[in-house]
Amino acid sequence: MRSRRPIEDVIAELRAWQRTAGLSHEEIANGAEVDISSVYRLFADDQDRSRYGSALKAVCKFAEIAIAGHQRATDVPPVVREAVLRTWDGTAEHANRLASAITAVGELIRQAVSSK
């Protein structure tokens, strides 16, 4: 079993991710499906973050940041991840459309590779 990371490390990585992705607290709350006040509390410097376990897990899952260990939750290339985050408007409907587009592009790539 992997050890839990210090909460400060997780929050620092979340802050760095937020800056890189250029997302607002509202966009993060929508994407993670948590209340915006929970996101504000997570990112606040002076809060006891131990009370926000489920919100922290949801935001980390949305950001693909592992709480245990020191690896990212997935192997998504940073350039792809940033492109999706900059394109996505924060809604579930738009997320579904982006997922469909990504799936279609993946299928086109597979077809191109297999036809060589």
mmCIF file of C-alpha atoms in Angstrom:
data_model
loop_
_atom_site.group_PDB
_atom_site.id
_atom_site.type_symbol
_atom_site.label_atom_id
_atom_site.label_comp_id
_atom_site.label_asym_id
_atom_site.label_seq_id
_atom_site.Cartn_x
_atom_site.Cartn_y
_atom_site.Cartn_z
ATOM 1 C CA MET A 1 0.000 0.000 0.000
ATOM 2 C CA ARG A 2 1.301 3.444 -0.873
ATOM 3 C CA SER A 3 1.793 5.954 1.894
ATOM 4 C CA ARG A 4 -0.305 9.102 2.036
ATOM 5 C CA ARG A 5 1.337 12.316 0.945
ATOM 6 C CA PRO A 6 1.470 15.272 3.306
ATOM 7 C CA ILE A 7 -1.603 17.425 2.680
ATOM 8 C CA GLU A 8 0.609 20.456 2.096
ATOM 9 C CA ASP A 9 2.295 18.670 -0.843
ATOM 10 C CA VAL A 10 -1.057 17.770 -2.378
ATOM 11 C CA ILE A 11 -2.368 21.336 -2.005
ATOM 12 C CA ALA A 12 0.860 22.750 -3.478
ATOM 13 C CA GLU A 13 0.490 20.468 -6.496
ATOM 14 C CA LEU A 14 -3.176 21.477 -6.837
ATOM 15 C CA ARG A 15 -2.214 25.161 -6.802
ATOM 16 C CA ALA A 16 0.461 24.585 -9.445
ATOM 17 C CA TRP A 17 -2.027 22.636 -11.561
ATOM 18 C CA GLN A 18 -4.610 25.425 -11.210
ATOM 19 C CA ARG A 19 -2.092 28.042 -12.382
ATOM 20 C CA THR A 20 -0.969 25.903 -15.326
ATOM 21 C CA ALA A 21 -4.523 25.021 -16.341
ATOM 22 C CA GLY A 22 -5.748 28.581 -15.853
ATOM 23 C CA LEU A 23 -8.926 27.398 -14.137
ATOM 24 C CA SER A 24 -11.010 29.415 -11.697
ATOM 25 C CA HIS A 25 -12.295 27.997 -8.422
ATOM 26 C CA GLU A 26 -15.742 27.829 -10.026
ATOM 27 C CA GLU A 27 -14.451 25.803 -12.985
ATOM 28 C CA ILE A 28 -12.664 23.424 -10.621
ATOM 29 C CA ALA A 29 -15.810 23.048 -8.498
ATOM 30 C CA ASN A 30 -17.891 22.284 -11.603
ATOM 31 C CA GLY A 31 -15.366 19.810 -12.961
ATOM 32 C CA ALA A 32 -14.946 18.023 -9.639
ATOM 33 C CA GLU A 33 -18.689 18.186 -8.926
ATOM 34 C CA VAL A 34 -18.196 19.762 -5.494
ATOM 35 C CA ASP A 35 -19.494 22.942 -3.913
ATOM 36 C CA ILE A 36 -17.466 26.031 -4.776
ATOM 37 C CA SER A 37 -17.096 26.894 -1.083
ATOM 38 C CA SER A 38 -15.268 23.587 -0.587
ATOM 39 C CA VAL A 39 -12.816 24.531 -3.332
ATOM 40 C CA TYR A 40 -12.220 27.948 -1.755
ATOM 41 C CA ARG A 41 -11.532 26.289 1.603
ATOM 42 C CA LEU A 42 -9.142 23.764 0.037
ATOM 43 C CA PHE A 43 -7.069 26.506 -1.558
ATOM 44 C CA ALA A 44 -7.141 28.831 1.482
ATOM 45 C CA ASP A 45 -3.863 29.187 3.391
ATOM 46 C CA ASP A 46 -5.313 29.250 6.882
ATOM 47 C CA GLN A 47 -7.833 26.415 6.900
ATOM 48 C CA ASP A 48 -7.826 23.014 8.562
ATOM 49 C CA ARG A 49 -7.982 20.926 5.397
ATOM 50 C CA SER A 50 -8.545 17.660 7.246
ATOM 51 C CA ARG A 51 -12.281 18.434 7.279
ATOM 52 C CA TYR A 52 -12.540 18.382 3.497
ATOM 53 C CA GLY A 53 -11.643 14.788 2.689
ATOM 54 C CA SER A 54 -14.320 14.088 0.081
ATOM 55 C CA ALA A 55 -13.876 17.469 -1.630
ATOM 56 C CA LEU A 56 -10.100 17.015 -1.676
ATOM 57 C CA LYS A 57 -10.477 13.552 -3.207
ATOM 58 C CA ALA A 58 -12.906 14.845 -5.851
ATOM 59 C CA VAL A 59 -10.703 17.802 -6.799
ATOM 60 C CA CYS A 60 -7.588 15.605 -6.925
ATOM 61 C CA LYS A 61 -9.423 13.098 -9.114
ATOM 62 C CA PHE A 62 -10.504 15.903 -11.457
ATOM 63 C CA ALA A 63 -6.938 17.256 -11.541
ATOM 64 C CA GLU A 64 -5.527 13.731 -11.925
ATOM 65 C CA ILE A 65 -3.321 14.258 -8.892
ATOM 66 C CA ALA A 66 -2.626 11.216 -6.739
ATOM 67 C CA ILE A 67 -3.132 11.663 -3.011
ATOM 68 C CA ALA A 68 -1.005 8.616 -2.204
ATOM 69 C CA GLY A 69 2.569 8.409 -3.432
ATOM 70 C CA HIS A 70 4.069 10.907 -5.839
ATOM 71 C CA GLN A 71 2.755 9.904 -9.269
ATOM 72 C CA ARG A 72 0.061 11.384 -11.430
ATOM 73 C CA ALA A 73 -3.132 9.363 -11.530
ATOM 74 C CA THR A 74 -2.882 8.848 -15.326
ATOM 75 C CA ASP A 75 -0.339 8.929 -18.125
ATOM 76 C CA VAL A 76 -1.937 11.782 -20.092
ATOM 77 C CA PRO A 77 0.758 13.789 -21.879
ATOM 78 C CA PRO A 78 0.890 17.345 -20.483
ATOM 79 C CA VAL A 79 0.337 18.923 -23.909
ATOM 80 C CA VAL A 80 -2.901 16.958 -24.376
ATOM 81 C CA ARG A 81 -4.062 17.660 -20.840
ATOM 82 C CA GLU A 82 -3.454 21.415 -21.203
ATOM 83 C CA ALA A 83 -5.231 21.523 -24.578
ATOM 84 C CA VAL A 84 -8.316 19.852 -23.118
ATOM 85 C CA LEU A 85 -8.345 22.092 -20.056
ATOM 86 C CA ARG A 86 -8.072 25.231 -22.192
ATOM 87 C CA THR A 87 -10.853 24.039 -24.506
ATOM 88 C CA TRP A 88 -13.289 22.770 -21.884
ATOM 89 C CA ASP A 89 -15.896 25.276 -20.656
ATOM 90 C CA GLY A 90 -16.445 23.498 -17.328
ATOM 91 C CA THR A 91 -19.801 21.890 -18.080
ATOM 92 C CA ALA A 92 -20.617 18.194 -18.077
ATOM 93 C CA GLU A 93 -22.166 18.482 -21.547
ATOM 94 C CA HIS A 94 -18.985 20.001 -22.959
ATOM 95 C CA ALA A 95 -16.880 17.364 -21.174
ATOM 96 C CA ASN A 96 -18.920 14.661 -22.912
ATOM 97 C CA ARG A 97 -18.428 16.346 -26.300
ATOM 98 C CA LEU A 98 -14.682 16.618 -25.694
ATOM 99 C CA ALA A 99 -14.544 12.957 -24.661
ATOM 100 C CA SER A 100 -16.344 11.983 -27.885
ATOM 101 C CA ALA A 101 -13.929 14.060 -29.961
ATOM 102 C CA ILE A 102 -10.914 12.543 -28.203
ATOM 103 C CA THR A 103 -12.294 9.034 -28.722
ATOM 104 C CA ALA A 104 -12.866 9.763 -32.424
ATOM 105 C CA VAL A 105 -9.328 11.114 -32.855
ATOM 106 C CA GLY A 106 -7.946 8.036 -31.096
ATOM 107 C CA GLU A 107 -9.880 5.793 -33.474
ATOM 108 C CA LEU A 108 -8.585 7.719 -36.497
ATOM 109 C CA ILE A 109 -5.018 7.336 -35.233
ATOM 110 C CA ARG A 110 -5.511 3.588 -34.685
ATOM 111 C CA GLN A 111 -6.906 3.223 -38.227
ATOM 112 C CA ALA A 112 -4.017 5.198 -39.721
ATOM 113 C CA VAL A 113 -1.437 3.120 -37.863
ATOM 114 C CA SER A 114 -3.078 -0.192 -38.795
ATOM 115 C CA SER A 115 -3.313 0.743 -42.502
ATOM 116 C CA LYS A 116 0.446 1.273 -42.840
#
